[in-house]
Amino acid sequence: EAAVTQSPRNKVTVTGGNVTLSCRQTNSHNYMYWYRQDTGHGLRLIHYSYGAGNLQIGDVPDGYKATRTTQEDFFLLLELASPSQTSLYFCASSDSNSDYTFGSGTRLLVI
Amino acid sequence: GDSVTQTEGLVTLTKGLPVMLNCTYQTTYSPFLFWYVQHLNEAPKLLLKSSTDNKRTEHQGFYATLHKSSSSFHLQKSSVQLSDSALYFCALRPTNYGNEKITFGAGTKLTIKP
């Protein structure tokens, strides 16, 4: 079954720490996205990609890097984590003829 | 830029009553509108979608009509159930060439009481 898998499910890090969130999709979709979800803000787009090696800047990119290493894998990097990045992160994939498929989310706490 | 506005942050209703969750949008392109539902500790899931003006679309008892004249896509249900308690997001995808990314509204938390 086509799916989007995120890891880890939960992560705690200290301010200034280095965090990598992983996302793998088996949908053969070209597009992948990283969103953060915060109460009162909905889901906000951080970065997205059209394919391996491609990266597009989303609406709230500050403090985040991303890399699409393969068609399947999309990583979100926080190189100097801050408490303001405490959030629930969702990865999603899509294609021109399909709806979004979301992963189960990664809950990140920066202390 | 593109935006989606959901005016109600919290809606609390008694089971069996009707509900309408408001959604308006802004875009310079022809719009594709979505409603997503997110139950507690789950990922958002597509509830319904439309790009056709003035045509009602329905799924799982919920329905919405895209009105381009008023830039609205309100979600309705005639009789809510306890299982409808969830977070509801309205979302927009402008249909300009090559654009696949979706802009979400802030969400409406719907709580149904017995």
Coordinates of N, CA and C in Angstrom, one line a residue:
Chain A
E1 N 0.9 -1.2 0.0 CA 0.0 0.0 0.0 C 0.9 1.2 0.0
A2 N 0.5 2.2 -0.9 CA 1.3 3.4 -0.9 C 1.2 4.2 0.4
A3 N 2.4 4.7 0.8 CA 2.4 5.3 2.1 C 3.5 6.4 2.2
V4 N 3.3 7.2 3.3 CA 4.4 8.1 3.6 C 4.8 7.8 5.1
T5 N 6.0 7.5 5.3 CA 6.5 7.1 6.6 C 7.5 8.2 7.1
Q6 N 7.2 8.7 8.3 CA 8.1 9.7 9.0 C 8.8 9.0 10.2
S7 N 10.0 9.5 10.4 CA 10.7 9.1 11.6 C 11.6 10.2 12.1
P8 N 11.8 10.4 13.4 CA 11.2 9.6 14.4 C 9.7 10.1 14.6
R9 N 9.0 9.4 15.5 CA 7.6 9.9 15.8 C 7.7 11.0 16.8
N10 N 8.6 10.9 17.7 CA 8.8 11.9 18.7 C 10.3 12.2 18.9
K11 N 10.6 13.5 19.2 CA 12.0 13.9 19.3 C 12.1 15.0 20.3
V12 N 13.1 14.9 21.2 CA 13.4 16.0 22.1 C 14.8 16.3 21.9
T13 N 15.1 17.6 21.8 CA 16.5 18.1 21.6 C 16.6 19.4 22.4
V14 N 17.9 19.8 22.6 CA 18.2 21.0 23.4 C 18.4 22.2 22.4
T15 N 18.2 23.4 22.9 CA 18.4 24.6 22.1 C 19.8 24.6 21.5
G16 N 19.9 24.8 20.2 CA 21.2 24.8 19.6 C 21.6 23.4 19.0
G17 N 20.8 22.4 19.3 CA 21.0 21.1 18.8 C 20.8 20.9 17.4
N18 N 21.2 19.8 16.9 CA 21.1 19.4 15.4 C 20.0 18.3 15.3
V19 N 19.0 18.5 14.5 CA 18.0 17.5 14.3 C 17.7 17.3 12.8
T20 N 17.5 16.0 12.5 CA 17.1 15.6 11.2 C 15.8 14.8 11.2
L21 N 14.8 15.3 10.5 CA 13.5 14.5 10.4 C 13.5 13.9 9.0
S22 N 13.1 12.6 9.0 CA 13.1 11.8 7.8 C 11.7 11.5 7.3
C23 N 11.6 11.4 6.0 CA 10.3 11.1 5.4 C 10.6 10.2 4.1
R24 N 9.9 9.1 4.0 CA 10.0 8.3 2.9 C 8.6 8.0 2.3
Q25 N 8.5 8.1 1.0 CA 7.2 7.8 0.4 C 7.3 6.6 -0.6
T26 N 6.3 5.8 -0.7 CA 6.3 4.7 -1.6 C 5.2 4.9 -2.7
N27 N 4.8 6.1 -2.9 CA 3.7 6.4 -3.8 C 4.2 6.7 -5.2
S28 N 5.5 6.8 -5.4 CA 6.1 7.2 -6.7 C 5.6 8.6 -7.1
H29 N 5.4 9.4 -6.1 CA 5.0 10.8 -6.4 C 6.2 11.6 -6.6
N30 N 6.0 12.6 -7.5 CA 7.1 13.6 -7.7 C 7.3 14.6 -6.6
Y31 N 6.2 15.1 -6.0 CA 6.2 16.2 -5.1 C 6.2 15.7 -3.7
M32 N 7.1 16.3 -2.9 CA 7.1 16.1 -1.4 C 7.2 17.4 -0.7
Y33 N 6.6 17.4 0.5 CA 6.4 18.6 1.3 C 6.7 18.4 2.7
W34 N 7.2 19.5 3.4 CA 7.3 19.5 4.8 C 6.5 20.7 5.3
Y35 N 5.5 20.3 6.3 CA 4.7 21.3 6.9 C 4.9 21.3 8.4
R36 N 4.7 22.4 9.1 CA 4.6 22.4 10.5 C 3.2 22.8 10.9
Q37 N 2.7 22.2 12.0 CA 1.4 22.4 12.5 C 1.4 23.0 13.9
D38 N 0.8 24.2 14.0 CA 0.8 24.9 15.3 C -0.6 25.4 15.5
T39 N -1.1 25.3 16.7 CA -2.5 25.8 17.0 C -2.6 27.2 16.6
G40 N -3.7 27.5 15.9 CA -4.0 28.9 15.5 C -3.4 29.2 14.1
H41 N -2.5 28.4 13.6 CA -1.8 28.6 12.4 C -2.1 27.6 11.3
G42 N -2.7 26.5 11.7 CA -2.9 25.4 10.7 C -1.6 24.8 10.3
L43 N -1.6 24.4 9.1 CA -0.3 23.8 8.5 C 0.4 24.8 7.6
R44 N 1.6 25.0 7.9 CA 2.4 26.0 7.2 C 3.5 25.3 6.4
L45 N 3.7 25.6 5.2 CA 4.7 25.0 4.3 C 6.1 25.5 4.6
I46 N 7.0 24.6 4.9 CA 8.4 24.9 5.2 C 9.2 24.9 3.9
H47 N 9.3 23.7 3.3 CA 10.0 23.4 2.1 C 9.3 22.4 1.3
Y48 N 9.5 22.3 0.0 CA 9.0 21.3 -0.8 C 9.9 21.0 -2.0
S49 N 9.6 19.9 -2.7 CA 10.5 19.4 -3.8 C 9.7 18.8 -4.9
Y50 N 10.2 19.0 -6.1 CA 9.6 18.4 -7.3 C 10.2 17.1 -7.7
G51 N 11.4 16.8 -7.1 CA 12.0 15.5 -7.4 C 13.4 15.5 -6.8
A52 N 14.1 14.4 -7.0 CA 15.4 14.2 -6.4 C 16.3 15.4 -6.8
G53 N 17.0 16.0 -5.8 CA 17.9 17.1 -6.0 C 17.3 18.4 -6.1
N54 N 15.9 18.5 -6.2 CA 15.2 19.8 -6.3 C 14.7 20.2 -4.9
L55 N 14.8 21.5 -4.7 CA 14.3 22.1 -3.4 C 13.7 23.4 -3.7
Q56 N 12.5 23.6 -3.1 CA 11.8 24.9 -3.3 C 11.5 25.4 -1.9
I57 N 11.5 26.7 -1.8 CA 11.3 27.4 -0.5 C 9.8 27.6 -0.3
G58 N 9.4 27.2 0.9 CA 8.0 27.4 1.3 C 7.7 28.7 1.9
D59 N 6.7 28.8 2.8 CA 6.2 30.0 3.4 C 6.9 30.4 4.7
V60 N 7.4 29.4 5.4 CA 8.1 29.6 6.7 C 9.4 28.9 6.7
P61 N 10.4 29.2 5.8 CA 11.6 28.4 5.7 C 12.7 28.8 6.7
D62 N 12.6 29.9 7.4 CA 13.7 30.4 8.3 C 14.1 29.3 9.3
G63 N 15.4 29.0 9.4 CA 15.8 28.1 10.4 C 15.8 26.6 10.0
Y64 N 15.3 26.4 8.7 CA 15.2 25.0 8.2 C 16.0 24.8 6.9
K65 N 16.6 23.7 6.8 CA 17.1 23.2 5.5 C 16.4 21.9 5.1
A66 N 16.4 21.6 3.9 CA 15.8 20.3 3.4 C 16.7 19.8 2.3
T67 N 16.6 18.5 2.2 CA 17.3 17.8 1.1 C 16.5 16.6 0.6
R68 N 16.3 16.5 -0.8 CA 15.6 15.4 -1.4 C 16.7 14.6 -2.1
T69 N 17.0 13.5 -1.4 CA 18.2 12.7 -1.9 C 17.7 11.7 -3.0
T70 N 16.5 11.2 -3.0 CA 16.0 10.3 -4.0 C 14.5 10.6 -4.2
Q71 N 13.9 9.9 -5.1 CA 12.5 10.1 -5.4 C 11.7 9.9 -4.1
E72 N 12.2 8.9 -3.3 CA 11.5 8.5 -2.1 C 11.8 9.3 -0.8
D73 N 12.9 9.8 -0.7 CA 13.4 10.4 0.6 C 13.5 11.9 0.6
F74 N 13.0 12.5 1.6 CA 13.0 13.9 1.8 C 13.3 14.2 3.3
F75 N 14.3 15.0 3.6 CA 14.8 15.2 4.9 C 14.6 16.7 5.3
L76 N 14.3 16.9 6.5 CA 14.2 18.3 7.1 C 15.3 18.4 8.1
L77 N 16.1 19.5 8.0 CA 17.2 19.6 8.9 C 17.1 20.9 9.7
L78 N 17.3 20.8 11.0 CA 17.3 21.9 11.9 C 18.7 21.9 12.5
E79 N 19.6 22.9 12.0 CA 21.0 22.8 12.4 C 21.3 23.5 13.7
L80 N 20.4 24.5 14.1 CA 20.6 25.1 15.4 C 19.1 25.3 15.9
A81 N 18.6 24.2 16.5 CA 17.2 24.2 16.9 C 17.0 25.3 18.0
S82 N 15.8 25.9 17.9 CA 15.3 26.8 18.8 C 14.0 26.4 19.4
P83 N 13.6 26.9 20.6 CA 12.3 26.6 21.2 C 11.1 26.9 20.3
S84 N 11.3 27.9 19.4 CA 10.2 28.3 18.5 C 9.9 27.3 17.4
Q85 N 10.8 26.3 17.3 CA 10.7 25.2 16.3 C 10.0 24.0 17.0
T86 N 9.6 24.1 18.2 CA 8.8 23.1 18.8 C 7.5 23.1 18.1
S87 N 7.1 21.9 17.6 CA 5.9 21.8 16.7 C 5.7 20.4 16.3
L88 N 4.6 20.2 15.6 CA 4.2 18.9 15.0 C 4.5 19.1 13.5
Y89 N 5.4 18.2 13.0 CA 5.8 18.3 11.6 C 5.2 17.1 10.8
F90 N 4.7 17.5 9.6 CA 4.1 16.6 8.7 C 4.8 16.6 7.4
C91 N 5.1 15.4 6.9 CA 5.5 15.3 5.5 C 4.4 14.8 4.6
A92 N 4.4 15.2 3.4 CA 3.3 14.8 2.5 C 3.9 14.6 1.1
S93 N 3.2 13.8 0.3 CA 3.6 13.6 -1.1 C 2.4 13.8 -2.0
S94 N 2.6 14.1 -3.2 CA 1.5 14.2 -4.2 C 2.0 14.2 -5.6
D95 N 1.1 14.1 -6.5 CA 1.5 14.2 -7.9 C 0.4 15.0 -8.6
S96 N 0.5 15.2 -9.9 CA -0.4 16.1 -10.6 C -1.8 15.4 -10.7
N97 N -1.9 14.1 -10.6 CA -3.1 13.4 -10.7 C -3.6 12.8 -9.4
S98 N -3.0 13.2 -8.3 CA -3.4 12.6 -7.0 C -3.5 13.6 -5.9
D99 N -4.2 13.2 -4.9 CA -4.3 14.1 -3.7 C -3.1 13.9 -2.8
Y100 N -2.9 14.8 -1.8 CA -1.9 14.7 -0.8 C -2.0 13.4 0.0
T101 N -0.9 12.7 0.2 CA -0.8 11.7 1.2 C 0.1 12.1 2.3
F102 N -0.4 12.2 3.6 CA 0.3 12.7 4.7 C 1.0 11.5 5.5
G103 N 2.1 11.8 6.0 CA 2.7 10.9 7.0 C 2.0 11.1 8.4
S104 N 2.5 10.3 9.4 CA 1.8 10.3 10.7 C 2.3 11.4 11.6
G105 N 3.3 12.1 11.1 CA 3.8 13.3 11.9 C 4.9 13.0 12.8
T106 N 5.8 14.0 13.1 CA 6.8 13.9 14.0 C 6.6 15.1 15.0
R107 N 6.6 14.7 16.3 CA 6.4 15.8 17.3 C 7.8 16.1 17.9
L108 N 8.2 17.4 17.7 CA 9.5 17.8 18.1 C 9.4 18.8 19.2
L109 N 10.2 18.5 20.3 CA 10.2 19.4 21.4 C 11.7 19.9 21.6
V110 N 11.8 21.3 21.5 CA 13.1 21.9 21.7 C 13.1 22.6 23.1
I111 N 14.0 22.1 24.0 CA 14.0 22.6 25.4 C 15.3 23.5 25.6
Chain B
G1 N -0.5 37.4 -2.1 CA -0.3 35.9 -2.2 C -1.6 35.2 -1.9
D2 N -1.5 33.9 -2.1 CA -2.7 33.0 -1.8 C -3.0 32.9 -0.3
S3 N -4.2 32.9 0.1 CA -4.6 32.7 1.5 C -5.9 32.1 1.7
V4 N -6.1 31.5 2.8 CA -7.4 30.9 3.2 C -7.7 31.4 4.6
T5 N -9.0 31.8 4.8 CA -9.4 32.3 6.1 C -10.6 31.4 6.6
Q6 N -10.4 30.9 7.8 CA -11.4 30.2 8.5 C -11.7 31.0 9.8
T7 N -12.9 31.5 9.9 CA -13.2 32.5 10.9 C -13.5 31.9 12.3
E8 N -13.9 30.7 12.3 CA -14.1 30.1 13.7 C -12.9 29.2 14.1
G9 N -12.4 29.5 15.2 CA -11.3 28.7 15.7 C -11.9 27.4 16.5
L10 N -13.0 27.7 17.2 CA -13.6 26.6 18.0 C -15.1 26.7 17.8
V11 N -15.7 25.5 17.5 CA -17.1 25.3 17.4 C -17.6 24.2 18.3
T12 N -18.5 24.4 19.2 CA -19.0 23.3 20.0 C -20.5 23.2 19.8
L13 N -20.9 22.0 19.5 CA -22.3 21.7 19.2 C -22.8 20.5 19.9
T14 N -24.1 20.4 20.0 CA -24.7 19.2 20.6 C -25.1 18.2 19.4
K15 N -24.9 16.9 19.7 CA -25.2 15.9 18.7 C -26.5 16.1 18.0
G16 N -26.6 15.9 16.7 CA -27.8 16.0 16.0 C -28.1 17.4 15.4
L17 N -27.4 18.4 15.8 CA -27.6 19.7 15.2 C -26.8 19.9 13.9
P18 N -27.2 20.9 13.1 CA -26.5 21.1 11.9 C -25.3 22.0 12.2
V19 N -24.3 22.0 11.2 CA -23.1 22.8 11.4 C -22.7 23.4 10.0
M20 N -22.1 24.5 10.1 CA -21.5 25.1 9.0 C -20.1 25.7 9.4
L21 N -19.1 25.3 8.8 CA -17.7 25.9 9.0 C -17.4 26.8 7.8
N22 N -17.0 28.0 8.2 CA -16.8 29.0 7.1 C -15.3 28.9 6.5
C23 N -15.3 29.1 5.2 CA -14.0 29.2 4.5 C -14.1 30.1 3.4
T24 N -13.2 31.1 3.4 CA -13.0 32.0 2.2 C -11.6 32.0 1.8
Y25 N -11.3 32.4 0.6 CA -10.0 32.2 0.0 C -9.7 33.4 -0.8
Q26 N -8.4 33.6 -1.1 CA -7.9 34.6 -2.0 C -6.8 34.0 -2.9
T27 N -7.0 34.2 -4.2 CA -6.0 33.8 -5.2 C -6.3 34.5 -6.5
T28 N -5.2 34.7 -7.3 CA -5.4 35.3 -8.6 C -5.6 34.2 -9.7
Y29 N -5.5 33.0 -9.3 CA -5.7 31.9 -10.3 C -7.0 31.2 -10.0
S30 N -7.4 30.3 -10.9 CA -8.6 29.5 -10.8 C -8.3 28.5 -9.6
P31 N -9.2 28.4 -8.7 CA -8.9 27.7 -7.4 C -9.4 26.2 -7.4
F32 N -8.7 25.4 -6.7 CA -9.1 24.1 -6.3 C -9.2 24.1 -4.8
L33 N -10.4 23.8 -4.2 CA -10.6 23.9 -2.8 C -10.7 22.5 -2.2
F34 N -10.2 22.4 -1.0 CA -10.3 21.2 -0.2 C -10.7 21.4 1.2
W35 N -11.3 20.3 1.8 CA -11.5 20.3 3.2 C -10.8 19.0 3.7
Y36 N -10.0 19.2 4.7 CA -9.3 18.1 5.4 C -9.8 18.0 6.8
V37 N -9.8 16.7 7.3 CA -10.2 16.5 8.7 C -9.1 15.8 9.4
Q38 N -8.8 16.2 10.6 CA -7.8 15.6 11.4 C -8.3 15.2 12.7
H39 N -8.4 13.9 13.0 CA -8.8 13.4 14.3 C -7.6 13.4 15.2
L40 N -7.8 13.3 16.5 CA -6.8 13.5 17.5 C -5.7 12.5 17.3
N41 N -4.4 13.0 17.2 CA -3.3 12.1 17.1 C -3.2 11.4 15.7
E42 N -3.9 12.0 14.8 CA -3.8 11.4 13.4 C -3.4 12.4 12.4
A43 N -3.0 11.9 11.2 CA -2.7 12.8 10.1 C -3.9 13.4 9.5
P44 N -3.8 14.6 8.9 CA -5.0 15.1 8.1 C -5.4 14.2 7.0
K45 N -6.7 14.1 6.7 CA -7.2 13.2 5.7 C -8.1 14.1 4.8
L46 N -8.1 13.8 3.5 CA -9.0 14.6 2.6 C -10.5 14.2 2.9
L47 N -11.3 15.2 3.1 CA -12.7 15.0 3.3 C -13.5 15.2 2.0
L48 N -13.3 16.3 1.3 CA -13.9 16.5 0.0 C -13.1 17.7 -0.7
K49 N -13.4 17.8 -2.0 CA -12.7 18.8 -2.8 C -13.5 19.2 -4.0
S50 N -13.2 20.4 -4.5 CA -13.9 20.8 -5.7 C -13.2 22.0 -6.4
S51 N -13.4 22.0 -7.7 CA -12.9 23.1 -8.5 C -14.0 23.6 -9.4
T52 N -15.2 23.1 -9.2 CA -16.3 23.4 -10.1 C -17.2 24.4 -9.4
D53 N -17.4 25.6 -10.1 CA -18.2 26.6 -9.5 C -19.7 26.2 -9.4
N54 N -20.3 26.5 -8.2 CA -21.7 26.3 -7.9 C -22.2 24.9 -8.0
K55 N -21.3 23.9 -7.8 CA -21.6 22.5 -7.8 C -21.4 22.0 -6.4
R56 N -22.4 21.4 -5.8 CA -22.3 20.8 -4.4 C -21.5 19.5 -4.5
T57 N -20.5 19.3 -3.6 CA -19.8 18.0 -3.5 C -20.0 17.5 -2.1
E58 N -20.2 16.2 -2.0 CA -20.5 15.5 -0.8 C -19.6 14.3 -0.5
H59 N -19.4 14.1 0.8 CA -18.7 12.9 1.2 C -18.9 12.7 2.7
Q60 N -19.3 11.5 3.1 CA -19.5 11.1 4.5 C -20.5 12.0 5.2
G61 N -21.5 12.4 4.5 CA -22.5 13.3 5.1 C -22.2 14.8 5.1
F62 N -21.0 15.1 4.8 CA -20.6 16.5 4.7 C -20.7 17.0 3.3
Y63 N -21.0 18.3 3.1 CA -21.1 18.8 1.8 C -20.6 20.2 1.8
A64 N -20.2 20.7 0.6 CA -19.7 22.0 0.4 C -19.9 22.4 -1.1
T65 N -20.1 23.7 -1.3 CA -20.3 24.2 -2.7 C -19.3 25.3 -2.9
L66 N -18.5 25.3 -3.9 CA -17.6 26.3 -4.3 C -18.3 27.5 -5.0
H67 N -18.2 28.6 -4.4 CA -18.8 29.8 -5.0 C -17.7 30.8 -5.3
K68 N -17.3 30.9 -6.6 CA -16.2 31.7 -7.0 C -16.6 33.2 -6.9
S69 N -17.9 33.5 -7.0 CA -18.3 34.9 -6.9 C -18.1 35.5 -5.5
S70 N -18.1 34.7 -4.5 CA -17.9 35.1 -3.1 C -16.6 34.5 -2.5
S71 N -15.9 33.8 -3.4 CA -14.6 33.2 -2.9 C -14.8 32.4 -1.6
S72 N -15.8 31.5 -1.6 CA -16.2 30.7 -0.4 C -16.3 29.3 -0.7
F73 N -16.1 28.5 0.3 CA -16.2 27.0 0.2 C -16.6 26.5 1.6
H74 N -17.7 26.8 2.1 CA -18.2 26.5 3.5 C -18.5 25.0 3.6
L75 N -18.2 24.4 4.7 CA -18.4 23.0 4.9 C -19.7 22.9 5.8
Q76 N -20.6 22.0 5.4 CA -21.8 21.8 6.1 C -22.2 20.3 6.4
K77 N -22.9 20.1 7.4 CA -23.5 18.8 7.7 C -24.8 19.0 8.4
S78 N -25.8 18.2 8.1 CA -27.2 18.5 8.6 C -27.4 18.0 10.0
S79 N -26.6 17.0 10.4 CA -26.8 16.4 11.7 C -25.4 15.8 12.2
V80 N -24.8 16.5 13.1 CA -23.4 16.1 13.5 C -23.5 15.0 14.5
Q81 N -22.5 14.1 14.5 CA -22.3 13.0 15.3 C -21.1 13.2 16.2
L82 N -21.1 12.4 17.3 CA -19.9 12.5 18.2 C -18.6 12.2 17.5
S83 N -18.6 11.3 16.5 CA -17.4 11.0 15.8 C -16.9 12.1 14.9
D84 N -17.7 13.2 14.7 CA -17.3 14.3 13.9 C -16.4 15.3 14.6
S85 N -16.2 15.0 15.9 CA -15.3 15.9 16.7 C -13.9 15.7 16.1
A86 N -13.3 16.8 15.6 CA -12.0 16.8 15.0 C -11.6 18.2 14.6
L87 N -10.4 18.3 14.0 CA -10.0 19.6 13.5 C -10.2 19.6 12.0
Y88 N -10.8 20.7 11.5 CA -11.1 20.8 10.1 C -10.3 21.9 9.4
F89 N -9.7 21.6 8.3 CA -8.9 22.5 7.6 C -9.5 22.8 6.2
C90 N -9.7 24.0 5.9 CA -9.9 24.4 4.5 C -8.6 24.6 3.8
A91 N -8.5 24.3 2.6 CA -7.2 24.4 1.9 C -7.4 24.8 0.4
L92 N -6.4 25.5 -0.2 CA -6.5 26.0 -1.5 C -5.3 25.6 -2.3
R93 N -5.5 25.2 -3.6 CA -4.5 25.0 -4.5 C -4.8 25.8 -5.8
P94 N -4.1 26.8 -6.0 CA -4.3 27.6 -7.2 C -3.9 26.8 -8.4
T95 N -4.7 26.8 -9.5 CA -4.4 25.9 -10.6 C -3.6 26.6 -11.7
N96 N -2.5 27.3 -11.2 CA -1.5 27.8 -12.2 C -0.6 26.6 -12.6
Y97 N 0.0 26.7 -13.8 CA 0.8 25.6 -14.3 C 1.9 25.2 -13.4
G98 N 2.0 23.9 -13.1 CA 3.1 23.4 -12.3 C 3.0 23.6 -10.8
N99 N 1.9 24.2 -10.4 CA 1.7 24.4 -8.9 C 1.0 23.3 -8.3
E100 N 1.6 22.6 -7.4 CA 1.0 21.5 -6.7 C 0.8 21.8 -5.2
K101 N 1.4 22.9 -4.7 CA 1.4 23.1 -3.3 C 0.1 23.6 -2.8
I102 N -0.3 23.3 -1.6 CA -1.6 23.6 -1.0 C -1.3 24.6 0.1
T103 N -2.2 25.6 0.2 CA -2.2 26.5 1.3 C -3.4 26.2 2.2
F104 N -3.1 26.0 3.5 CA -4.1 25.7 4.5 C -4.6 26.9 5.3
G105 N -5.8 26.8 5.7 CA -6.3 27.7 6.7 C -5.9 27.3 8.1
A106 N -6.2 28.2 9.1 CA -5.8 28.0 10.4 C -6.5 26.8 11.1
G107 N -7.6 26.4 10.6 CA -8.3 25.3 11.1 C -9.4 25.6 12.1
T108 N -10.5 24.8 12.1 CA -11.6 24.9 13.1 C -11.7 23.7 13.9
K109 N -11.6 23.8 15.2 CA -11.8 22.6 16.0 C -13.3 22.5 16.3
L110 N -13.8 21.3 15.9 CA -15.2 21.0 16.1 C -15.4 20.0 17.2
T111 N -16.1 20.4 18.3 CA -16.4 19.5 19.4 C -17.9 19.2 19.5
I112 N -18.2 17.9 19.5 CA -19.6 17.5 19.5 C -19.9 16.9 20.9
K113 N -20.9 17.5 21.6 CA -21.3 17.0 22.9 C -22.6 16.1 22.8
P114 N -22.7 15.2 23.7 CA -23.8 14.3 23.7 C -25.2 15.0 23.9

